Short mmCIF file of C-alpha atoms in Angstrom, two decimals:
data_model
loop_
_atom_site.label_atom_id
_atom_site.label_comp_id
_atom_site.label_asym_id
_atom_site.label_seq_id
_atom_site.Cartn_x
_atom_site.Cartn_y
_atom_site.Cartn_z
CA MET A 1 81.62 119.55 65.97
CA GLN A 2 81.18 115.71 63.92
CA ARG A 3 79.51 115.65 59.93
CA THR A 4 79.27 111.79 57.94
CA VAL A 5 80.60 112.15 55.30
CA PHE A 6 79.80 109.99 52.06
CA PHE A 7 82.35 109.76 48.71
CA ILE A 8 79.46 107.87 46.48
CA SER A 9 80.71 106.85 42.67
CA ASP A 10 80.27 104.62 40.08
CA SER A 11 83.30 103.53 39.56
CA THR A 12 86.25 103.24 42.16
CA GLY A 13 85.83 106.29 44.53
CA ILE A 14 89.15 107.49 44.19
CA THR A 15 88.34 111.00 42.96
CA ALA A 16 85.06 111.28 45.06
CA GLU A 17 87.60 110.68 47.57
CA THR A 18 90.50 112.54 46.42
CA ILE A 19 88.96 115.76 45.89
CA GLY A 20 86.45 115.38 49.26
CA ASN A 21 89.74 115.12 51.29
CA SER A 22 91.09 118.18 50.22
CA ILE A 23 88.10 119.98 50.72
CA LEU A 24 87.83 118.91 54.11
CA ALA A 25 91.39 119.58 54.74
CA GLN A 26 90.51 123.16 54.97
CA PHE A 27 88.32 122.89 57.84
CA ASP A 28 90.37 122.29 60.73
CA GLY A 29 87.15 122.20 63.69
CA VAL A 30 85.55 119.89 62.40
CA GLN A 31 86.01 116.06 62.67
CA PHE A 32 84.63 113.86 60.11
CA ASP A 33 83.40 109.88 59.73
CA LYS A 34 84.19 109.12 56.15
CA HIS A 35 82.31 106.02 54.27
CA ARG A 36 83.28 105.33 50.53
CA LEU A 37 80.16 103.88 48.56
CA PRO A 38 81.93 102.63 45.12
CA PHE A 39 80.22 101.12 41.94
CA ILE A 40 77.30 102.52 42.13
CA ASP A 41 75.65 102.02 39.04
CA ASP A 42 72.08 101.13 39.00
CA ALA A 43 68.64 102.06 40.65
CA GLN A 44 68.95 99.25 42.97
CA LYS A 45 72.15 100.29 44.32
CA ALA A 46 71.23 104.11 44.51
CA GLU A 47 68.62 103.60 46.56
CA ALA A 48 70.30 101.47 48.64
CA ALA A 49 73.18 104.02 49.36
CA ALA A 50 70.60 106.55 49.88
CA LEU A 51 68.36 104.39 52.61
CA ARG A 52 72.03 104.38 54.47
CA ILE A 53 72.94 107.50 53.85
CA LYS A 54 69.28 108.39 55.73
CA THR A 55 69.40 106.25 58.26
CA ARG A 56 72.95 107.71 59.14
CA TYR A 57 70.73 110.61 58.99
CA ALA A 58 68.01 109.92 61.44
CA GLN A 59 71.06 108.04 64.05
CA THR A 60 73.20 111.45 64.55
CA GLY A 61 70.24 114.60 63.51
CA GLU A 62 72.54 116.16 61.22
CA LYS A 63 72.30 116.35 57.29
CA PRO A 64 75.39 113.51 55.62
CA ILE A 65 77.49 115.42 53.16
CA VAL A 66 77.86 113.48 50.14
CA VAL A 67 80.78 113.93 47.46
CA ASN A 68 79.68 112.14 44.44
CA THR A 69 80.76 111.67 41.18
CA MET A 70 78.39 109.75 39.80
CA ALA A 71 77.99 110.42 35.66
CA ASP A 72 74.41 109.78 35.71
CA ARG A 73 71.81 111.96 36.60
CA SER A 74 68.66 109.95 37.48
CA LEU A 75 71.26 107.76 40.47
CA CYS A 76 72.92 111.28 41.86
CA GLU A 77 68.71 112.31 41.89
CA ILE A 78 67.57 108.80 43.94
CA VAL A 79 70.87 109.47 46.63
CA ALA A 80 70.18 113.13 46.59
CA SER A 81 66.04 111.84 47.81
CA SER A 82 68.22 111.21 51.45
CA GLY A 83 67.73 114.05 52.33
CA ALA A 84 72.27 115.16 51.84
CA LEU A 85 73.68 117.82 51.44
CA MET A 86 75.21 116.51 47.40
CA LEU A 87 78.38 117.92 46.55
CA ASP A 88 78.27 116.91 42.73
CA VAL A 89 82.49 117.14 41.59
CA PHE A 90 81.28 117.73 38.00
CA ALA A 91 78.73 119.77 38.14
CA PRO A 92 80.69 123.15 38.00
CA PHE A 93 82.43 121.13 34.99
CA ILE A 94 80.21 120.10 32.55
CA GLY A 95 78.15 122.73 31.42
CA PRO A 96 80.49 124.90 30.44
CA LEU A 97 82.37 122.09 28.26
CA GLU A 98 79.01 120.82 26.58
CA ASP A 99 78.42 124.77 25.74
CA GLU A 100 82.12 125.14 24.02
CA LEU A 101 81.95 121.73 22.62
CA GLY A 102 78.93 121.95 21.13
CA ALA A 103 77.81 118.04 22.21
CA LYS A 104 76.57 116.72 25.46
CA ARG A 105 78.23 114.14 28.07
CA SER A 106 76.56 110.41 27.25
CA GLY A 107 76.22 110.26 31.09
CA ALA A 108 78.29 106.57 30.80
CA VAL A 109 79.41 104.81 33.88
CA ASN A 110 83.08 103.92 34.64
CA ARG A 111 84.96 105.81 32.20
CA SER A 112 87.73 107.68 34.38
CA HIS A 113 89.48 104.32 35.86
CA GLY A 114 88.62 101.52 32.78
CA LEU A 115 91.59 100.57 31.02
CA VAL A 116 90.94 103.19 28.53
CA ASP A 117 94.52 103.32 26.68
CA PHE A 118 96.38 100.05 26.86
CA GLU A 119 99.28 100.97 26.01
CA LYS A 120 99.80 103.72 29.07
CA TYR A 121 97.94 100.93 30.89
CA GLU A 122 100.93 98.46 30.48
CA ALA A 123 104.05 101.41 30.56
CA ARG A 124 102.93 101.36 34.27
CA ILE A 125 103.11 97.92 35.22
CA ASN A 126 106.62 97.84 33.29
CA ALA A 127 107.50 100.74 35.99
CA THR A 128 106.28 98.78 38.78
CA ASN A 129 107.42 95.73 37.85
CA TYR A 130 111.09 97.84 36.97
CA ALA A 131 110.25 99.59 40.89
CA LEU A 132 110.29 96.29 42.71
CA SER A 133 113.09 94.62 40.73
CA HIS A 134 114.90 97.43 41.71
CA ASP A 135 113.93 98.67 45.17
CA ASP A 136 116.65 98.82 47.86
CA GLY A 137 119.79 98.07 45.46
CA ILE A 138 118.61 94.13 44.18
CA ASP A 139 119.43 94.68 41.25
CA VAL A 140 121.93 97.33 39.22
CA ASP A 141 120.90 98.08 35.96
CA TYR A 142 119.94 101.46 36.22
CA GLY A 143 120.53 102.34 32.69
CA GLN A 144 116.37 102.19 31.36
CA ALA A 145 115.74 104.43 34.90
CA ASP A 146 113.65 107.55 34.27
CA LEU A 147 115.66 108.58 38.06
CA ILE A 148 117.51 106.83 41.32
CA LEU A 149 116.55 107.93 45.23
CA ILE A 150 119.10 107.64 47.14
CA GLY A 151 119.02 108.12 50.69
CA VAL A 152 118.73 105.88 54.29
CA SER A 153 116.53 103.19 54.90
CA ARG A 154 113.47 103.73 55.64
CA SER A 155 113.17 107.60 53.85
CA GLY A 156 110.40 107.58 51.87
CA LYS A 157 112.49 105.46 49.33
CA THR A 158 110.50 102.79 48.45
CA PRO A 159 106.81 103.50 48.39
CA THR A 160 107.12 106.87 46.16
CA CYS A 161 109.41 104.74 43.45
CA LEU A 162 106.23 102.82 43.13
CA TYR A 163 103.61 105.59 43.29
CA MET A 164 105.54 107.04 40.63
CA ALA A 165 105.40 104.01 38.77
CA LEU A 166 101.91 102.82 39.25
CA HIS A 167 100.33 106.14 38.61
CA TYR A 168 102.33 107.73 35.52
CA GLY A 169 104.67 104.98 34.22
CA VAL A 170 107.76 106.38 35.17
CA SER A 171 110.68 104.17 35.85
CA ALA A 172 112.75 104.67 39.31
CA ALA A 173 114.75 102.50 41.08
CA ASN A 174 116.35 103.69 44.53
CA TYR A 175 119.74 102.99 46.11
CA PRO A 176 120.03 102.29 50.52
CA LEU A 177 123.08 104.46 52.07
CA THR A 178 124.91 102.19 53.72
CA ASP A 179 127.38 102.59 56.12
CA ASP A 180 130.32 101.96 54.20
CA ASP A 181 128.43 104.68 52.11
CA LEU A 182 128.47 107.26 54.30
CA ASP A 183 132.15 106.49 56.65
CA LYS A 184 133.45 106.95 52.47
CA LEU A 185 131.29 109.75 51.99
CA GLU A 186 131.85 108.66 48.91
CA LEU A 187 129.30 108.70 45.87
CA PRO A 188 128.70 104.24 45.20
CA ALA A 189 130.90 103.59 41.64
CA ARG A 190 127.99 102.15 40.29
CA LEU A 191 125.70 104.76 41.04
CA ARG A 192 128.41 107.24 39.62
CA PRO A 193 127.25 107.06 35.65
CA TYR A 194 123.74 107.90 36.35
CA LYS A 195 124.49 110.74 38.61
CA ASP A 196 122.46 113.61 36.44
CA ARG A 197 119.47 110.80 37.59
CA LEU A 198 119.85 111.21 41.07
CA PHE A 199 117.57 112.76 43.77
CA GLY A 200 118.18 112.50 47.62
CA LEU A 201 114.77 112.39 50.54
CA THR A 202 115.89 112.54 53.49
CA ILE A 203 114.30 112.93 56.74
CA GLU A 204 114.13 114.32 60.59
CA PRO A 205 116.06 112.17 63.07
CA GLN A 206 113.39 112.02 65.24
CA ARG A 207 110.38 110.35 62.85
CA LEU A 208 112.79 107.93 61.61
CA ALA A 209 113.53 106.66 64.72
CA GLN A 210 110.22 106.74 65.31
CA ILE A 211 109.88 104.63 61.76
CA ARG A 212 112.81 102.62 62.67
CA GLU A 213 111.68 101.39 65.93
CA GLN A 214 108.29 100.14 64.78
CA ARG A 215 110.41 97.74 62.21
CA ARG A 216 113.72 96.71 64.54
CA ALA A 217 112.44 98.04 68.02
CA ASN A 218 115.48 98.20 71.09
CA SER A 219 118.19 98.09 68.31
CA ARG A 220 120.74 99.97 67.27
CA TYR A 221 119.56 100.74 63.80
CA ALA A 222 116.51 102.77 65.70
CA THR A 223 118.47 104.65 67.81
CA ILE A 224 118.11 108.65 67.45
CA GLN A 225 122.58 108.70 67.38
CA GLN A 226 122.54 106.54 64.85
CA CYS A 227 119.75 107.83 63.01
CA ARG A 228 121.21 111.43 63.35
CA TRP A 229 124.57 110.15 62.26
CA GLU A 230 122.97 108.79 58.62
CA LEU A 231 121.18 111.39 58.31
CA GLU A 232 123.65 113.94 58.77
CA GLN A 233 126.28 111.65 56.29
CA ALA A 234 124.12 111.33 53.67
CA GLU A 235 123.08 115.32 53.72
CA LYS A 236 126.78 116.23 53.39
CA LEU A 237 127.46 113.70 50.37
CA MET A 238 124.56 114.98 48.58
CA ARG A 239 125.85 118.56 48.93
CA ARG A 240 129.47 117.28 48.22
CA GLU A 241 127.82 115.78 45.19
CA GLY A 242 125.84 118.25 44.13
CA ILE A 243 122.75 115.45 44.59
CA PRO A 244 118.82 117.58 45.26
CA SER A 245 117.28 116.64 47.91
CA LEU A 246 114.00 117.28 49.70
CA ASN A 247 113.46 116.44 53.55
CA THR A 248 109.99 114.41 53.71
CA THR A 249 109.01 114.51 56.78
CA HIS A 250 106.03 116.77 56.74
CA VAL A 251 105.25 115.77 52.61
CA SER A 252 102.84 112.97 51.04
CA ILE A 253 103.82 111.02 48.33
CA GLU A 254 102.19 112.96 46.06
CA GLU A 255 104.60 116.37 46.57
CA ILE A 256 107.33 114.21 46.58
CA ALA A 257 106.76 112.92 43.15
CA SER A 258 105.35 116.40 41.86
CA LYS A 259 108.63 118.26 43.50
CA ILE A 260 110.95 114.99 41.63
CA PHE A 261 108.92 115.87 38.45
CA ASP A 262 109.73 119.24 38.06
CA ARG A 263 112.74 118.85 39.10
CA PHE A 264 113.35 116.56 36.20
CA GLY A 265 111.32 117.91 33.73
CA ILE A 266 109.28 114.67 34.11
CA GLU A 267 105.66 115.80 32.26
CA ARG A 268 103.12 112.82 32.55
CA THR A 269 99.67 112.70 33.34
CA LEU A 270 97.79 110.46 36.15
CA PHE A 271 96.66 107.51 35.13
#
């Protein structure tokens, strides 16, 4: 079975897509043809979206599904005229909140991803710059780090640091354990003063070999033997030093970040 899904928003569409994908993931037997329609913020754009959805309906004979985060009810009604199944993300919450707060929603568009708090936005940019300059041991000024990820090359350190910085303003550095570090089974001297900020990432050898093969095909670096040795040594080092760690093989970046925040007691809100 295959169904068409449209994620529609008056802003970036990130919220609609994130929530929509979480819901759709519960239906294993269905394949979804997904389309994101962002910035539907006036009647003309809503009518164009409705026409596209209606055309898809005629082509497939199956009612499209719309995951909607548009705030303006009149725009929602235009899109609903397409005959699609409308899943309004805001609907279950707006009414109870209006009753509780004694106020009506504004219906203003582009609110959720606007630059509402410049201080928080600047913190995220600064944290992102920090993550980039402290990637793979490029810089060693770890004194400003909220946390430092360690692990073998290609275990997920860089994307995790950048995600935490860009979305939460967390200053995260990362250090790749080298063959020399792994031979000695010793924590590098530059990291010892910050041991309480360290968190280790590991991964299954087969998956690591696949990732490395894409980066450096037919190299010793990508062999399963090298990957297995590095990971075994890294895990021994982390256990010896009492460094908490997480296997990232089947874990999303979002979940990795949440587990790290929980471990360090970091409480930050998204955006």
